[in-house]
Coordinates of C-alpha atoms in Angstrom, one line a residue:
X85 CA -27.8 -46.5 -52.0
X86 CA -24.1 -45.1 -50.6
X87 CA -24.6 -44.6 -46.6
X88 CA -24.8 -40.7 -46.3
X89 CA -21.0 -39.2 -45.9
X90 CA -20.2 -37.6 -42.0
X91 CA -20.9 -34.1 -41.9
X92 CA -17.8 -32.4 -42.0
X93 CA -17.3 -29.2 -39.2
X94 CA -16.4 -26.3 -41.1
X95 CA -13.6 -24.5 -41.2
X96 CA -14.1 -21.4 -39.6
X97 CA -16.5 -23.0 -36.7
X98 CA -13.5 -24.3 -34.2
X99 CA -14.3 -26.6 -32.2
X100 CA -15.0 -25.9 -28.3
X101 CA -12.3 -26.7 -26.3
X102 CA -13.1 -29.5 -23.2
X103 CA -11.3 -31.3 -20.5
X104 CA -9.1 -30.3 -17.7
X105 CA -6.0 -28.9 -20.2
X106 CA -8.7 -26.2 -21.6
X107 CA -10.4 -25.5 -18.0
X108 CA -6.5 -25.0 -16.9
X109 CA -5.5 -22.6 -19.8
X110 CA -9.0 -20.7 -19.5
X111 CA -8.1 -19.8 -15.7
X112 CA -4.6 -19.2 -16.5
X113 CA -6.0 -16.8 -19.1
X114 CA -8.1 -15.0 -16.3
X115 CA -5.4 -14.9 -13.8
X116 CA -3.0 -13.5 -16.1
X117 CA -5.6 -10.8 -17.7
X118 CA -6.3 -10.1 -13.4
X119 CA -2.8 -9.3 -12.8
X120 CA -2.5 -6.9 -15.7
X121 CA -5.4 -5.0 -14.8
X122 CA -4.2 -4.9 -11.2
X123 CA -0.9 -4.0 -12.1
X124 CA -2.2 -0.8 -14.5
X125 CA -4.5 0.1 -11.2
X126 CA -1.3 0.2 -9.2
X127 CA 0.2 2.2 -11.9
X128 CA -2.5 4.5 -12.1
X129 CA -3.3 5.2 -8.4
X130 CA 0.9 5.7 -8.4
X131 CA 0.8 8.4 -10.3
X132 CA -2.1 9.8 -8.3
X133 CA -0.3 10.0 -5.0
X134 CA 2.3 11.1 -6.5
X135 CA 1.1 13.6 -8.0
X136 CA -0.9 14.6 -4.7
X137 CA 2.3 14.7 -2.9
X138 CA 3.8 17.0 -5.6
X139 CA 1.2 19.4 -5.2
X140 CA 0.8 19.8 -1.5
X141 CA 5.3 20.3 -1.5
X142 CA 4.5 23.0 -4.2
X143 CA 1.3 24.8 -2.1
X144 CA 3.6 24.4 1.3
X145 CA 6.2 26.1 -0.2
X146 CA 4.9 28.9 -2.3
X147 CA 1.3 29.6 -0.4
X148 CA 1.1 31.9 2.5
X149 CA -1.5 30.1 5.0
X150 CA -1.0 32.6 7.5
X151 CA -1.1 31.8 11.4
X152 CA -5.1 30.7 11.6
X153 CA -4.7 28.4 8.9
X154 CA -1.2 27.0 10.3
X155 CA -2.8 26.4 14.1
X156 CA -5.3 24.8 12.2
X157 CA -3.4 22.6 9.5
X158 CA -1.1 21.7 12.1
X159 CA -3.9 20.2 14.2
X160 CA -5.2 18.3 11.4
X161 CA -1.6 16.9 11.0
X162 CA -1.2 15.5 14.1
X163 CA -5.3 13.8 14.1
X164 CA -4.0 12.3 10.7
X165 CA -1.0 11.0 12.1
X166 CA -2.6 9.1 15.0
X167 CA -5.3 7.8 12.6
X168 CA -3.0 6.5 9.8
X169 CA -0.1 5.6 12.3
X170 CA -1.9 4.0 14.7
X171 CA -3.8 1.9 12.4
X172 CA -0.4 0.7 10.6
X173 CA 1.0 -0.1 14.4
X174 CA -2.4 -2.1 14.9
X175 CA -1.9 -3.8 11.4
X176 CA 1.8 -4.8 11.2
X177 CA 1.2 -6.2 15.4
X178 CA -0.7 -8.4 13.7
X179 CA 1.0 -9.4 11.2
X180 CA 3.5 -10.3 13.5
X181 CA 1.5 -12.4 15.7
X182 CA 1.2 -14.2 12.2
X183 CA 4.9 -14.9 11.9
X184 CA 4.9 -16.2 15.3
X185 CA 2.1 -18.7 14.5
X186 CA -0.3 -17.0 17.1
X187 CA -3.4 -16.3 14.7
X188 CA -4.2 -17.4 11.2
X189 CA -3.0 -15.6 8.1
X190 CA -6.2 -14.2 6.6
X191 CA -6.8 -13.0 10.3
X192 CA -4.0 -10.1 9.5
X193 CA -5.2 -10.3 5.9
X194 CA -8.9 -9.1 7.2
X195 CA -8.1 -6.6 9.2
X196 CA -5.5 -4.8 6.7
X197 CA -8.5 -4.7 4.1
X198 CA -11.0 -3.4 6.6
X199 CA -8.2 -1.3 7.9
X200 CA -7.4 0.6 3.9
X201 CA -9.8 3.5 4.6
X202 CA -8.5 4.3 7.7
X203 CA -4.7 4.5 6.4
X204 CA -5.3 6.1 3.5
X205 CA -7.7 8.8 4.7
X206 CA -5.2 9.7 7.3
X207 CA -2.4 10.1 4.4
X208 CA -4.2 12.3 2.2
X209 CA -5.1 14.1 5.7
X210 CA -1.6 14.7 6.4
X211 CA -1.1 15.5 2.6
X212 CA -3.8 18.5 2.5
X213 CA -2.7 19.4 6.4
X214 CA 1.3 19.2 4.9
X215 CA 0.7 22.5 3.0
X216 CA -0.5 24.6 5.5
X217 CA 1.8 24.1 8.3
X218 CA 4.6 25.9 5.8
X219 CA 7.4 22.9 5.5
X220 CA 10.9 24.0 4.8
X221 CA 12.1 21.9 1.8
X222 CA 15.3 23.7 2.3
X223 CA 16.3 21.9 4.9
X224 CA 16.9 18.5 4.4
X225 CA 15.7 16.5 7.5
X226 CA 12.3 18.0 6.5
X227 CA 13.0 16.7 2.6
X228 CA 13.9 13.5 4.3
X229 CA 10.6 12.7 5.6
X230 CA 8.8 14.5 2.8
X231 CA 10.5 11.8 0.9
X232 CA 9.5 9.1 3.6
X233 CA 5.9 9.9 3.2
X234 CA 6.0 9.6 -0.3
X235 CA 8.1 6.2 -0.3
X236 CA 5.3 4.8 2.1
X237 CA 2.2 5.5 -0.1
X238 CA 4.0 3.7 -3.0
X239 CA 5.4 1.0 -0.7
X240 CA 1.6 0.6 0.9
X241 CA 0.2 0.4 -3.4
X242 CA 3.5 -1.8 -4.5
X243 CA 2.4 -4.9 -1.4
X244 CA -1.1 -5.2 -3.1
X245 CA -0.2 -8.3 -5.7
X246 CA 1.8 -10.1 -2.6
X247 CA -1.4 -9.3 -0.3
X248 CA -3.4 -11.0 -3.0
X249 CA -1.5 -13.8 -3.5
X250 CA -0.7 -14.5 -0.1
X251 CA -4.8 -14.3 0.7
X252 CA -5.1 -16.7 -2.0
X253 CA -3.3 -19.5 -0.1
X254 CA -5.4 -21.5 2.7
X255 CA -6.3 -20.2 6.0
X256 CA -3.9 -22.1 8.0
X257 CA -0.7 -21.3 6.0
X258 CA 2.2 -20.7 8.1
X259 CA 4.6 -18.1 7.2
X260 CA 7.6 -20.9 6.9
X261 CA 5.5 -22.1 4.2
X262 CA 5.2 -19.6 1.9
X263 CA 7.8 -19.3 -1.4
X264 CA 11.1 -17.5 -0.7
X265 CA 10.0 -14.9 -3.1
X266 CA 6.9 -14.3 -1.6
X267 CA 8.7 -14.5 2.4
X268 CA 11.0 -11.9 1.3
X269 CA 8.7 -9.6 -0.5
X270 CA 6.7 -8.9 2.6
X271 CA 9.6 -8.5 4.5
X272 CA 10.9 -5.9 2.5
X273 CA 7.6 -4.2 2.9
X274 CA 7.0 -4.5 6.3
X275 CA 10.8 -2.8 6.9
X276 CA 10.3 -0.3 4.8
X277 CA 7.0 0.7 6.3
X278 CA 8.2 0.8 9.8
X279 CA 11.6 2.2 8.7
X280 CA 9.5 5.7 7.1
X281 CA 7.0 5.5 9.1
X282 CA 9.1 6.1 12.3
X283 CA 11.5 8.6 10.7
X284 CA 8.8 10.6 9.9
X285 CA 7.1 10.4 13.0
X286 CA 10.7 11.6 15.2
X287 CA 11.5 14.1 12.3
X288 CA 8.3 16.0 13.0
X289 CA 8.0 15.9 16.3
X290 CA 11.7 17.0 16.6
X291 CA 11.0 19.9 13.9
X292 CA 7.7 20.9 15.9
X293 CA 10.1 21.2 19.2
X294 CA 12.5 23.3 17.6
X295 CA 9.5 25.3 16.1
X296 CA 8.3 26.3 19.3
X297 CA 11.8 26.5 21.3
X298 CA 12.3 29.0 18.3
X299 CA 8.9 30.8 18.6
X300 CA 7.5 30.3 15.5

């Protein structure tokens, strides 16, 4: 009797995939299939804030508040600017004690998670308080920091992939260490964060000034 022939696998049964090569191109799958779901998230919440900010310049501008609701919105406009201002200040101090080696880089990492409620509260505060304090987009120091407002929300959404990659590195990374790319991405962001958030900080105390000089 013929010894009984291999069984042969069939065709449409592959076979399962082992080793290091397939473990590698399984979490290279998953990492590439993270990004793209983080980047249509970023894409998404985008178009929300934008979309937020259109509507409280369109309220602003064609809704009468009235005085009550002005005293009031204005009130609520400076609360949200200590809240989401001071917690950035708190954030980016931090950030650069990281630069300078004084504390570890998930330290800064930490607090800017923990900190995400408390910054983006106080923006759609000063959003909603925006349109009832009556802004004049005709002037254009007031459009400037409209505009700064809105570049900071998209700026504070754009960092998110850099945040996540730079929290995926170990503890004790240094900031020397990181990849060019990487160095000068959070530069970039932490400028332009400072850069808005301070012109829109002098432009509305110096439009408030001029509002009460002028008696309005």
């Amino acid at each position: 009797m013929s010894p009984a022939a291999p069984p042969v696998p069939a065709l449409h049964e592959p076979q399962a995939a082992h080793g290091p090569q397939a473990l590698h191109e399984r979490q290279v799958m998953q990492a590439t299939a993270g990004r793209k779901s983080l980047r249509l998230r970023l894409v998404l919440l985008g178009a929300l804030c934008t979309a937020g900010w259109t509507a409280s310049l369109l309220v602003g501008h064609f809704v009468d508040c009235g005085p009550e609701l002005h005293r009031i919105g204005l009130a609520v406009h400076i609360l949200a600017l200590v809240l989401s201002f001071g917690t950035i200040l708190v954030v980016d101090w931090l950030g650069l004690l990281w630069l300078l080696g004084k504390v570890q880089m998930h330290e800064s990492g930490k607090l800017e998670a923990a900190s995400k409620p408390l910054i983006w509260g106080g923006l759609a505060l000063l959003l909603v308080s925006g349109a009832l304090i009556d802004p004049d987009l005709t002037n254009p120091v007031t459009a400037i920091k409209l505009a700064c407002v809105l570049v900071l929300m998209l700026n504070g959404l754009s960092i998110a992939p850099a945040m996540h990659q730079l929290l995926a590195l170990p503890a004790h990374t240094r900031f020397g260490e990181l990849g060019r790319r990487l160095r000068l991405r959070l530069m970039v962001a932490l400028s332009v964060s400072q850069a808005c958030w301070w012109t829109a900080v002098l432009i509305g105390l110096v439009n408030s000034t001029l509002r009460r000089w002028a008696g309005v």
